[in-house]
CSV table of C-alpha atoms and ligand atoms in Angstrom, one decimal:
chain,number,residue,atom,x,y,z
Q,1,UNK,CA,19.6,-8.1,10.2
Q,2,UNK,CA,18.4,-6.1,7.3
Q,3,UNK,CA,20.8,-7.7,4.9
Q,4,UNK,CA,20.0,-11.2,6.2
Q,5,UNK,CA,16.3,-10.7,5.7
Q,6,UNK,CA,17.0,-8.8,2.5
Q,7,UNK,CA,19.1,-11.7,1.3
Q,8,UNK,CA,16.1,-14.1,1.5
Q,9,UNK,CA,13.8,-11.6,-0.1
Q,10,UNK,CA,16.3,-10.8,-2.8
Q,11,UNK,CA,16.6,-14.5,-3.7
Q,12,UNK,CA,12.9,-14.5,-4.5
Q,13,UNK,CA,12.9,-11.0,-6.1
Q,14,UNK,CA,15.9,-11.5,-8.3
Q,15,UNK,CA,15.4,-15.2,-9.2
Q,16,UNK,CA,15.6,-16.6,-12.7
Q,17,UNK,CA,11.8,-17.0,-12.6
Q,18,UNK,CA,11.3,-13.3,-12.0
Q,19,UNK,CA,13.4,-12.4,-15.0
Q,20,UNK,CA,11.7,-15.0,-17.2
Q,21,UNK,CA,8.3,-13.6,-16.2
Q,22,UNK,CA,9.6,-10.0,-16.7
Q,23,UNK,CA,10.6,-10.8,-20.3
Q,24,UNK,CA,7.1,-12.3,-20.9
Q,25,UNK,CA,5.5,-9.2,-19.4
Q,26,UNK,CA,7.5,-6.9,-21.6
Q,27,UNK,CA,6.0,-8.7,-24.6
Q,28,UNK,CA,2.5,-8.2,-23.2
Q,29,UNK,CA,3.1,-4.4,-23.5
Q,30,UNK,CA,2.2,-4.8,-27.2
Q,31,UNK,CA,-1.1,-6.6,-26.6
Q,32,UNK,CA,-4.2,-5.4,-28.4
Q,33,UNK,CA,-7.5,-5.0,-26.5
Q,34,UNK,CA,-8.6,-8.4,-27.8
Q,35,UNK,CA,-5.5,-10.1,-26.6
Q,36,UNK,CA,-5.9,-8.6,-23.2
Q,37,UNK,CA,-9.5,-9.8,-23.0
Q,38,UNK,CA,-8.6,-13.3,-24.1
Q,39,UNK,CA,-5.8,-13.5,-21.5
Q,40,UNK,CA,-8.1,-12.2,-18.8
Q,41,UNK,CA,-10.9,-14.6,-19.6
Q,42,UNK,CA,-8.6,-17.6,-19.6
Q,43,UNK,CA,-7.1,-16.5,-16.3
Q,44,UNK,CA,-10.5,-15.9,-14.8
Q,45,UNK,CA,-11.6,-19.5,-15.7
Q,46,UNK,CA,-8.4,-20.9,-14.2
Q,47,UNK,CA,-8.7,-18.8,-11.0
Q,48,UNK,CA,-12.3,-19.5,-10.4
Q,49,UNK,CA,-12.0,-23.3,-11.0
Q,50,UNK,CA,-8.8,-23.4,-8.7
Q,51,UNK,CA,-10.8,-21.5,-6.0
Q,52,UNK,CA,-13.8,-23.8,-6.2
Q,53,UNK,CA,-11.7,-27.0,-6.3
Q,54,UNK,CA,-9.3,-26.2,-3.4
Q,55,UNK,CA,-10.8,-23.5,-1.1
Q,56,UNK,CA,-13.3,-24.4,1.6
Q,57,UNK,CA,-15.2,-21.0,1.4
Q,58,UNK,CA,-16.2,-21.4,-2.2
Q,59,UNK,CA,-17.3,-25.1,-2.1
Q,60,UNK,CA,-21.0,-24.1,-1.8
Q,61,UNK,CA,-20.8,-21.6,-4.7
Q,62,UNK,CA,-22.6,-22.7,-7.9
Q,63,UNK,CA,-20.1,-24.6,-10.1
Q,64,UNK,CA,-19.9,-22.3,-13.0
Q,65,UNK,CA,-17.9,-22.7,-16.2
Q,66,UNK,CA,-16.8,-19.2,-17.0
Q,67,UNK,CA,-17.3,-18.8,-20.8
Q,68,UNK,CA,-17.7,-15.0,-20.8
Q,69,UNK,CA,-17.1,-12.1,-18.4
Q,70,UNK,CA,-20.8,-12.0,-17.8
Q,71,UNK,CA,-20.7,-15.5,-16.3
Q,72,UNK,CA,-18.7,-14.2,-13.4
Q,73,UNK,CA,-21.8,-12.2,-12.2
Q,74,UNK,CA,-23.4,-15.4,-11.2
Q,75,UNK,CA,-21.0,-15.7,-8.3
Q,76,UNK,CA,-21.5,-13.6,-5.2
Q,77,UNK,CA,-19.6,-10.5,-4.3
Q,78,UNK,CA,-17.2,-11.2,-1.4
Q,79,UNK,CA,-17.1,-8.6,1.4
Q,80,UNK,CA,-13.8,-7.7,3.0
Q,81,UNK,CA,-15.3,-8.3,6.5
Q,82,UNK,CA,-16.1,-11.9,5.5
Q,83,UNK,CA,-12.4,-12.6,4.7
Q,84,UNK,CA,-11.3,-10.7,7.7
Q,85,UNK,CA,-13.3,-12.8,10.2
Q,86,UNK,CA,-12.6,-16.2,8.6
Q,87,UNK,CA,-9.2,-16.0,6.9
Q,88,UNK,CA,-8.6,-19.8,7.4
Q,89,UNK,CA,-11.5,-20.6,5.1
Q,90,UNK,CA,-9.9,-18.9,2.2
Q,91,UNK,CA,-6.6,-20.9,2.2
Q,92,UNK,CA,-6.2,-23.2,-0.7
Q,93,UNK,CA,-5.4,-26.9,0.1
Q,94,UNK,CA,-3.1,-26.8,-3.0
Q,95,UNK,CA,-0.5,-24.9,-1.1
Q,96,UNK,CA,0.9,-26.6,2.0
Q,97,UNK,CA,1.2,-24.6,5.1
Q,98,UNK,CA,5.0,-24.4,5.2
Q,99,UNK,CA,4.9,-22.9,1.7
Q,100,UNK,CA,2.5,-20.1,2.7
Q,101,UNK,CA,4.0,-16.7,3.4
Q,102,UNK,CA,1.8,-14.8,5.9
Q,103,UNK,CA,1.2,-11.1,6.1
Q,104,UNK,CA,-1.3,-8.7,7.6
Q,105,UNK,CA,-3.0,-5.6,6.1
Q,106,UNK,CA,-5.1,-2.9,7.7
Q,107,UNK,CA,-6.8,-1.6,4.5
Q,108,UNK,CA,-9.0,1.4,4.5
Q,109,UNK,CA,-10.8,1.0,7.9
Q,110,UNK,CA,-7.9,0.0,10.0
Q,111,UNK,CA,-9.4,-3.5,10.6
Q,112,UNK,CA,-6.6,-6.0,10.2
Q,113,UNK,CA,-6.9,-8.8,7.7
Q,114,UNK,CA,-4.6,-11.8,7.6
Q,115,UNK,CA,-3.4,-13.0,4.2
Q,116,UNK,CA,-1.3,-15.8,2.8
Q,117,UNK,CA,0.6,-15.9,-0.4
Q,118,UNK,CA,3.4,-17.9,-2.2
Q,119,UNK,CA,7.0,-17.3,-3.2
Q,120,UNK,CA,5.8,-17.7,-6.8
Q,121,UNK,CA,3.5,-14.7,-6.3
Q,122,UNK,CA,6.3,-12.7,-4.6
Q,123,UNK,CA,8.4,-13.3,-7.6
Q,124,UNK,CA,5.6,-12.4,-10.1
Q,125,UNK,CA,4.7,-9.3,-8.1
Q,126,UNK,CA,8.3,-8.2,-8.2
Q,127,UNK,CA,8.5,-8.7,-12.0
Q,128,UNK,CA,5.4,-6.6,-12.4
Q,129,UNK,CA,7.1,-3.9,-10.4
Q,130,UNK,CA,10.3,-4.1,-12.5
Q,131,UNK,CA,8.2,-3.7,-15.6
Q,132,UNK,CA,7.0,-0.4,-14.3
Q,133,UNK,CA,10.7,0.5,-13.6
Q,134,UNK,CA,11.3,-0.3,-17.3
Q,135,UNK,CA,8.5,2.0,-18.3
Q,136,UNK,CA,10.3,4.7,-16.3
Q,137,UNK,CA,13.6,3.8,-18.0
Q,138,UNK,CA,15.4,2.2,-15.0
Q,139,UNK,CA,17.0,-1.2,-14.9
Q,140,UNK,CA,16.7,-3.8,-12.2
Q,141,UNK,CA,19.1,-3.2,-9.2
Q,142,UNK,CA,19.4,0.5,-9.9
Q,143,UNK,CA,20.2,1.9,-6.4
Q,144,UNK,CA,17.2,2.9,-4.4
Q,145,UNK,CA,16.2,4.7,-1.3
Q,146,UNK,CA,13.1,3.4,0.4
Q,147,UNK,CA,10.6,5.2,2.7
Q,148,UNK,CA,8.1,2.5,3.4
Q,149,UNK,CA,7.2,1.2,6.9
Q,150,UNK,CA,10.1,-1.0,7.9
Q,151,UNK,CA,11.2,-0.7,11.5
Q,152,UNK,CA,14.9,0.0,11.2
Q,153,UNK,CA,16.1,1.9,14.3
Q,154,UNK,CA,14.5,2.0,17.8
Q,155,UNK,CA,11.8,4.6,18.4
Q,156,UNK,CA,13.9,6.4,21.1
Q,157,UNK,CA,16.8,6.9,18.8
Q,158,UNK,CA,17.7,10.6,18.3
Q,159,UNK,CA,20.9,10.4,16.4
Q,160,UNK,CA,21.6,9.3,12.9
Q,161,UNK,CA,21.8,6.9,11.1
Q,162,UNK,CA,18.0,6.6,10.7
Q,163,UNK,CA,18.6,4.2,7.9
Q,164,UNK,CA,20.2,0.8,7.0
Q,165,UNK,CA,21.5,-0.9,3.9
Q,166,UNK,CA,20.3,-3.9,2.0
Q,167,UNK,CA,23.4,-4.3,0.0
Q,168,UNK,CA,22.2,-7.1,-2.3
Q,169,UNK,CA,19.5,-5.0,-3.7
Q,170,UNK,CA,21.5,-1.8,-3.6
Q,171,UNK,CA,18.7,-0.4,-1.4
Q,172,UNK,CA,18.8,1.9,1.6
Q,173,UNK,CA,15.8,1.5,4.0
Q,174,UNK,CA,15.0,4.8,5.7
Q,175,UNK,CA,13.0,5.1,8.9
Q,176,UNK,CA,9.7,6.8,8.5
Q,177,UNK,CA,9.3,7.1,12.3
Q,178,UNK,CA,12.0,9.7,12.9
Q,179,UNK,CA,11.2,12.5,10.5
Q,180,UNK,CA,11.2,15.9,12.3
Q,181,UNK,CA,12.6,19.4,11.8
Q,182,UNK,CA,15.5,18.3,14.1
Q,183,UNK,CA,16.4,15.2,12.2
Q,184,UNK,CA,15.7,16.7,8.7
Q,185,UNK,CA,19.3,17.9,8.1
Q,186,UNK,CA,20.6,14.4,8.7
Q,187,UNK,CA,18.1,12.9,6.3
Q,188,UNK,CA,18.8,15.5,3.6
Q,189,UNK,CA,22.6,15.2,4.0
Q,190,UNK,CA,22.3,11.5,3.5
Q,191,UNK,CA,19.9,11.8,0.6
Q,192,UNK,CA,22.4,14.1,-1.2
Q,193,UNK,CA,24.9,11.2,-1.1
Q,194,UNK,CA,22.3,9.1,-2.9
Q,195,UNK,CA,21.3,11.6,-5.5
Q,196,UNK,CA,20.2,10.0,-8.8
Q,197,UNK,CA,18.9,6.9,-7.0
Q,198,UNK,CA,15.3,5.7,-7.2
Q,199,UNK,CA,13.2,7.3,-4.5
Q,200,UNK,CA,10.3,5.2,-3.3
Q,201,UNK,CA,7.8,5.5,-0.5
Q,202,UNK,CA,4.3,6.5,0.8
Q,203,UNK,CA,3.1,9.8,-0.7
Q,204,UNK,CA,2.5,11.4,2.7
Q,205,UNK,CA,6.1,10.5,3.8
Q,206,UNK,CA,7.7,11.8,0.6
Q,207,UNK,CA,5.6,14.9,1.1
Q,208,UNK,CA,7.0,15.6,4.6
Q,209,UNK,CA,10.5,15.0,3.2
Q,210,UNK,CA,9.9,17.3,0.2
Q,211,UNK,CA,8.8,20.1,2.6
Q,212,UNK,CA,12.1,19.8,4.4
Q,213,UNK,CA,14.0,19.9,1.1
Q,214,UNK,CA,12.1,22.9,-0.3
Q,215,UNK,CA,12.7,24.8,3.0
Q,216,UNK,CA,16.5,24.7,2.3
Q,217,UNK,CA,16.0,26.4,-1.0
Q,218,UNK,CA,17.9,23.6,-2.8
Q,219,UNK,CA,16.7,20.5,-4.5
Q,220,UNK,CA,18.0,16.9,-4.4
Q,221,UNK,CA,17.8,15.4,-7.9
Q,222,UNK,CA,16.7,11.8,-7.9
Q,223,UNK,CA,16.4,9.5,-11.0
Q,224,UNK,CA,12.7,8.7,-10.6
Q,225,UNK,CA,10.2,8.4,-7.7
Q,226,UNK,CA,7.7,5.5,-7.1
Q,227,UNK,CA,4.8,5.9,-4.7
Q,228,UNK,CA,2.1,3.6,-3.5
Q,229,UNK,CA,0.0,2.8,-0.5
Q,230,UNK,CA,-1.9,6.1,-0.2
Q,231,UNK,CA,-3.6,8.6,-2.5
Q,232,UNK,CA,-1.2,10.7,-4.3
Q,233,UNK,CA,-2.8,14.2,-4.3
Q,234,UNK,CA,-1.8,16.6,-7.1
Q,235,UNK,CA,-0.2,19.1,-4.6
Q,236,UNK,CA,1.9,16.3,-3.1
Q,237,UNK,CA,3.0,15.2,-6.6
Q,238,UNK,CA,4.0,18.8,-7.5
Q,239,UNK,CA,5.9,19.3,-4.3
Q,240,UNK,CA,7.8,16.0,-4.4
Q,241,UNK,CA,8.6,16.3,-8.2
Q,242,UNK,CA,9.9,19.8,-7.5
Q,243,UNK,CA,12.0,18.9,-4.5
Q,244,UNK,CA,13.6,15.9,-6.1
Q,245,UNK,CA,13.6,17.2,-9.7
Q,246,UNK,CA,12.0,14.1,-11.0
Q,247,UNK,CA,8.8,12.4,-12.0
Q,248,UNK,CA,6.6,10.2,-9.9
Q,249,UNK,CA,5.2,6.9,-11.1
Q,250,UNK,CA,2.4,6.1,-8.8
Q,251,UNK,CA,0.7,2.7,-8.3
Q,252,UNK,CA,-2.2,1.1,-6.6
Q,253,UNK,CA,-1.9,-2.3,-5.1
Q,254,UNK,CA,-2.9,-4.3,-1.9
Q,255,UNK,CA,-1.5,-6.9,0.4
Q,256,UNK,CA,-4.3,-9.2,-0.6
Q,257,UNK,CA,-2.5,-9.4,-4.0
Q,258,UNK,CA,-5.5,-9.6,-6.2
Q,259,UNK,CA,-4.9,-6.7,-8.5
Q,260,UNK,CA,-2.8,-3.8,-9.4
Q,261,UNK,CA,-2.9,-0.4,-11.2
Q,262,UNK,CA,0.3,1.3,-12.4
Q,263,UNK,CA,1.1,4.6,-13.8
Q,264,UNK,CA,2.8,4.7,-17.2
Q,265,UNK,CA,5.3,7.1,-18.8
Q,266,UNK,CA,2.4,9.3,-20.0
Q,267,UNK,CA,1.1,9.7,-16.5
Q,268,UNK,CA,-2.0,7.5,-16.9
Q,269,UNK,CA,-3.1,4.7,-14.5
Q,270,UNK,CA,-3.3,1.4,-16.2
Q,271,UNK,CA,-5.0,-1.8,-15.0
Q,272,UNK,CA,-2.4,-4.6,-14.9
Q,273,UNK,CA,-4.1,-7.3,-16.9
Q,274,UNK,CA,-1.9,-10.2,-15.6
Q,275,UNK,CA,-2.6,-9.5,-11.9
Q,276,UNK,CA,-6.4,-9.7,-11.7
Q,277,UNK,CA,-9.8,-8.9,-13.2
Q,278,UNK,CA,-11.4,-5.7,-12.1
Q,279,UNK,CA,-15.1,-4.9,-11.9
Q,280,UNK,CA,-16.3,-1.5,-10.7
Q,281,UNK,CA,-19.7,-1.9,-9.2
Q,282,UNK,CA,-22.4,0.4,-7.7
Q,283,UNK,CA,-24.0,-0.2,-4.3
Q,284,UNK,CA,-26.4,-2.8,-5.8
Q,285,UNK,CA,-23.4,-4.7,-7.3
Q,286,UNK,CA,-24.2,-3.6,-10.8
Q,287,UNK,CA,-21.5,-2.3,-13.1
Q,288,UNK,CA,-21.1,1.4,-13.2
Q,289,UNK,CA,-21.0,3.3,-16.4
Q,290,UNK,CA,-17.7,4.5,-17.9
Q,291,UNK,CA,-16.5,7.5,-15.9
Q,292,UNK,CA,-18.8,6.9,-12.9
Q,293,UNK,CA,-17.3,6.1,-9.5
Q,294,UNK,CA,-18.0,2.7,-7.9
Q,295,UNK,CA,-16.5,0.0,-5.7
Q,296,UNK,CA,-13.5,-2.0,-6.8
Q,297,UNK,CA,-14.2,-5.7,-7.0
Q,298,UNK,CA,-11.2,-7.9,-7.8
Q,299,UNK,CA,-10.7,-11.4,-8.9
Q,300,UNK,CA,-7.0,-12.2,-8.5
Q,301,UNK,CA,-5.0,-14.4,-10.9
Q,302,UNK,CA,-1.7,-14.8,-9.1
Q,303,UNK,CA,-2.2,-15.9,-5.5
Q,304,UNK,CA,-2.7,-19.6,-5.5
Q,305,UNK,CA,-2.5,-19.7,-1.7
Q,306,UNK,CA,-5.5,-17.5,-1.0
Q,307,UNK,CA,-7.5,-16.9,-4.2
Q,308,UNK,CA,-10.1,-14.1,-3.8
Q,309,UNK,CA,-13.1,-14.1,-6.2
Q,310,UNK,CA,-15.1,-11.0,-6.7
Q,311,UNK,CA,-13.5,-9.4,-3.6
Q,312,UNK,CA,-14.8,-6.0,-2.6
Q,313,UNK,CA,-11.8,-4.5,-1.0
Q,314,UNK,CA,-13.4,-1.2,0.2
Q,315,UNK,CA,-11.6,1.1,-2.2
Q,316,UNK,CA,-13.3,3.0,-5.0
Q,317,UNK,CA,-12.5,4.3,-8.5
Q,318,UNK,CA,-13.7,4.8,-12.0
Q,319,UNK,CA,-12.9,3.7,-15.5
Q,320,UNK,CA,-11.4,6.5,-17.5
Q,321,UNK,CA,-13.2,7.1,-20.8
Q,322,UNK,CA,-11.3,8.0,-23.9
Q,323,UNK,CA,-9.0,6.5,-26.5
Q,324,UNK,CA,-5.9,4.5,-26.0
Q,325,UNK,CA,-3.1,6.0,-24.0
Q,326,UNK,CA,-0.2,7.8,-25.8
Q,327,UNK,CA,2.3,5.5,-24.2
Q,328,UNK,CA,1.2,2.7,-26.5
Q,329,UNK,CA,-0.2,0.3,-23.8
Q,330,UNK,CA,-3.8,-0.9,-24.4
Q,331,UNK,CA,-4.2,-1.8,-20.8
Q,332,UNK,CA,-7.5,-0.3,-19.6
Q,333,UNK,CA,-7.3,3.1,-17.8
Q,334,UNK,CA,-8.7,3.3,-14.3
Q,335,UNK,CA,-8.5,5.9,-11.7
Q,336,UNK,CA,-8.5,4.9,-8.0
Q,337,UNK,CA,-10.4,7.7,-6.2
Q,338,UNK,CA,-10.7,7.0,-2.5
Q,339,UNK,CA,-8.2,5.0,-0.6
Q,340,UNK,CA,-6.8,5.7,2.8
Q,341,UNK,CA,-6.9,9.3,3.9
Q,342,UNK,CA,-3.6,10.9,4.8
Q,343,UNK,CA,-3.8,13.3,7.7
Q,344,UNK,CA,-0.5,13.6,9.5
Q,345,UNK,CA,0.1,13.3,13.2
Q,346,UNK,CA,2.3,16.1,14.6
Q,347,UNK,CA,4.0,15.1,17.8
Q,348,UNK,CA,5.0,17.6,20.5
Q,349,UNK,CA,8.7,16.6,20.0
Q,350,UNK,CA,8.5,17.7,16.4
Q,351,UNK,CA,8.2,14.4,14.7
Q,352,UNK,CA,5.8,14.1,11.8
Q,353,UNK,CA,4.1,10.7,11.6
Q,354,UNK,CA,2.3,9.7,8.4
Q,355,UNK,CA,-0.8,7.4,8.5
Q,356,UNK,CA,1.4,4.6,7.2
Q,357,UNK,CA,3.8,5.0,10.1
Q,358,UNK,CA,0.9,4.5,12.5
Q,359,UNK,CA,-0.5,1.8,10.4
Q,360,UNK,CA,2.4,-0.4,11.2
Q,361,UNK,CA,1.4,-0.9,14.8
Q,362,UNK,CA,-2.0,-2.3,13.7
Q,363,UNK,CA,-0.6,-5.1,11.7
Q,364,UNK,CA,-0.7,-7.7,14.5
Q,365,UNK,CA,-4.3,-7.1,15.4
Q,366,UNK,CA,-7.1,-9.5,14.4
Q,367,UNK,CA,-10.0,-8.6,16.6
Q,368,UNK,CA,-10.5,-5.0,15.7
Q,369,UNK,CA,-13.0,-4.1,13.0
Q,370,UNK,CA,-11.6,-0.6,12.9
Q,371,UNK,CA,-9.0,1.4,14.8
Q,372,UNK,CA,-8.4,5.1,14.5
Q,373,UNK,CA,-6.1,7.6,16.2
Q,374,UNK,CA,-7.7,10.8,17.5
Q,375,UNK,CA,-5.3,13.7,18.2
Q,376,UNK,CA,-7.5,15.9,20.3
Q,377,UNK,CA,-5.0,17.8,22.4
Q,378,UNK,CA,-1.4,18.7,21.7
Q,379,UNK,CA,0.0,16.1,24.0
Q,380,UNK,CA,-2.8,13.4,23.7
Q,381,UNK,CA,-3.8,10.8,21.3
Q,382,UNK,CA,-6.8,8.5,21.8
Q,383,UNK,CA,-6.8,5.0,20.3
Q,384,UNK,CA,-10.4,4.5,19.2
Q,385,UNK,CA,-11.1,0.9,18.4
Q,386,UNK,CA,-14.2,-0.9,17.2
Q,387,UNK,CA,-14.0,-4.5,18.4
Q,388,UNK,CA,-15.3,-7.5,16.5
Q,389,UNK,CA,-15.0,-10.1,19.2
Q,390,UNK,CA,-14.1,-10.6,22.9
Q,391,UNK,CA,-10.4,-10.1,22.3
Q,392,UNK,CA,-10.9,-6.6,21.0
Q,393,UNK,CA,-10.2,-4.7,24.3
Q,394,UNK,CA,-7.0,-6.7,24.9
Q,395,UNK,CA,-5.7,-5.9,21.5
Q,396,UNK,CA,-6.7,-2.3,21.8
Q,397,UNK,CA,-4.5,-2.1,24.9
Q,398,UNK,CA,-1.6,-3.6,23.0
Q,399,UNK,CA,-2.0,-1.0,20.3
Q,400,UNK,CA,-2.1,1.7,23.0
Q,401,UNK,CA,1.2,0.3,24.4
Q,402,UNK,CA,2.9,0.3,21.0
Q,403,UNK,CA,1.7,3.8,20.3
Q,404,UNK,CA,3.1,5.0,23.7
Q,405,UNK,CA,6.4,3.4,22.8
Q,406,UNK,CA,6.4,5.1,19.3
Q,407,UNK,CA,5.3,8.5,20.5
Q,408,UNK,CA,7.6,8.6,23.5
Q,409,UNK,CA,7.2,10.3,26.9
Q,410,UNK,CA,6.1,13.7,25.6
Q,411,UNK,CA,2.7,12.4,24.5
Q,412,UNK,CA,0.0,10.7,26.4
Q,413,UNK,CA,-2.1,7.8,24.9
Q,414,UNK,CA,-5.6,6.8,26.1
Q,415,UNK,CA,-7.8,4.2,24.5
Q,416,UNK,CA,-11.5,3.6,24.2
Q,417,UNK,CA,-13.8,1.1,22.6
Q,418,UNK,CA,-16.4,2.5,20.2
Q,419,UNK,CA,-19.3,0.9,18.4
Q,420,UNK,CA,-18.7,2.6,15.0
Q,421,UNK,CA,-15.6,4.2,13.4
Q,422,UNK,CA,-15.6,7.9,12.8
Q,423,UNK,CA,-16.8,8.4,9.2
Q,424,UNK,CA,-16.3,11.7,7.5
Q,425,UNK,CA,-18.8,13.2,5.0
Q,426,UNK,CA,-18.4,11.3,1.7
Q,427,UNK,CA,-17.8,8.0,3.5
Q,428,UNK,CA,-14.1,8.4,4.2
Q,429,UNK,CA,-12.8,6.6,7.3
Q,430,UNK,CA,-9.5,8.4,8.2
Q,431,UNK,CA,-6.8,6.6,10.3
Q,432,UNK,CA,-5.7,9.8,12.0
Q,433,UNK,CA,-8.3,12.3,13.1
Q,434,UNK,CA,-6.6,15.6,13.7
Q,435,UNK,CA,-8.8,17.8,15.9
Q,436,UNK,CA,-6.0,20.3,16.6
Q,437,UNK,CA,-5.8,23.5,14.6
Q,438,UNK,CA,-2.9,22.9,12.2
Q,439,UNK,CA,-1.1,26.2,13.3
Q,440,UNK,CA,-1.3,25.2,17.0
Q,441,UNK,CA,0.2,21.7,16.3
Q,442,UNK,CA,2.9,23.3,14.3
Q,443,UNK,CA,3.6,25.9,17.0
Q,444,UNK,CA,3.8,23.3,19.6
Q,445,UNK,CA,6.4,21.4,17.5
Q,446,UNK,CA,8.3,24.6,17.0
Q,447,UNK,CA,8.4,25.4,20.7
Q,448,UNK,CA,9.6,21.9,21.6
Q,449,UNK,CA,12.2,22.3,18.8
Q,450,UNK,CA,13.5,25.5,20.4
Q,451,UNK,CA,13.5,24.0,23.9
Q,452,UNK,CA,15.6,21.1,22.8
Q,453,UNK,CA,18.2,23.3,21.1
T,501,LIG,ZN1,-0.2,4.9,-20.7
């Protein structure tokens, strides 16, 4: 199954178009600041006129000829909730329905949003990823071990393998749903056979894995590590880089495919100028000053199927003041500050589930404005959903069922509808709310571990 699906994806990822674009991208690495601005302005003009000409939602916007970056400010800022509640209105008539690839994303609040994109975008996106590989000194098709959210083996599985191969891409997909002290030796033994591969995954998952490695007193050298999808905290970086004797290249992206930020060989986060135009705005939608935190507002260049103009995704960050980066790139420096929080769910059977593992079960929902998981007792998790229409309660119960299946018989799952998500001081909306003292959760896991032995 994995290889069949992988084969289709690989055709897009490793097509002639991808490599042509990758070559072009490598030439852009030498761009001056002026060349970047010229390219971005031209792309903005094309994207805005494409959106206004072919997308129902924008037809009432003032028809604006974008001659400068300031002209963009005459268009309204687009809230995520608007796209979430009316996704069909954002589909471009220029891409026929059979050519649209559909995906779902839960973003920062756990409210699911449906997106559409094209094969052309998938190819361009992959080329942009391969350019970051090149910055890290690795070539396309270097073998890699992947810890993202793919469902690979059944939840109840308690014996290896917890992984599967995508031979065409020389990739091993690892389950992120089966990590526990009991399964750790199997994972580590397998990883040792893949030493010097690329390691890629969500920071919280690689962090769990790094703990297991460090507990053995040994390391497992990998060629390089790529992270995305969650904040990469300094202590996670240190641990993962130590355990795997390598460097992490982090990146920021989103399933809406309207922008990207990637880390270079000098450890700085660069805006990817070909992907989209970024504004960082305050709460009154005015640009923040250099170094001040604000909301990311993206205008994407690459997704013809669902162009988003001045899209306020819900994440925040700031421009990094200072001179050009030592790596030689003139791409602007920008630091994402708040994205999804990464509390970990500790199951009574010892498994450690990252926010991204739980995130997977929200991908089918469309009527929940937010959905959080409250771990309030060792053996209980509450699904706490904020409904946006009449179908909310039904979807909440489906989420509950999927969570029960994931957590297994040792945990109990209840569900409740709330009017507002739980918001932490500072405005963070965590996916997992861990109300258990950490030691207690750890102890429970230990006891269960002993019982099973
Ligand atoms: Zn740099």
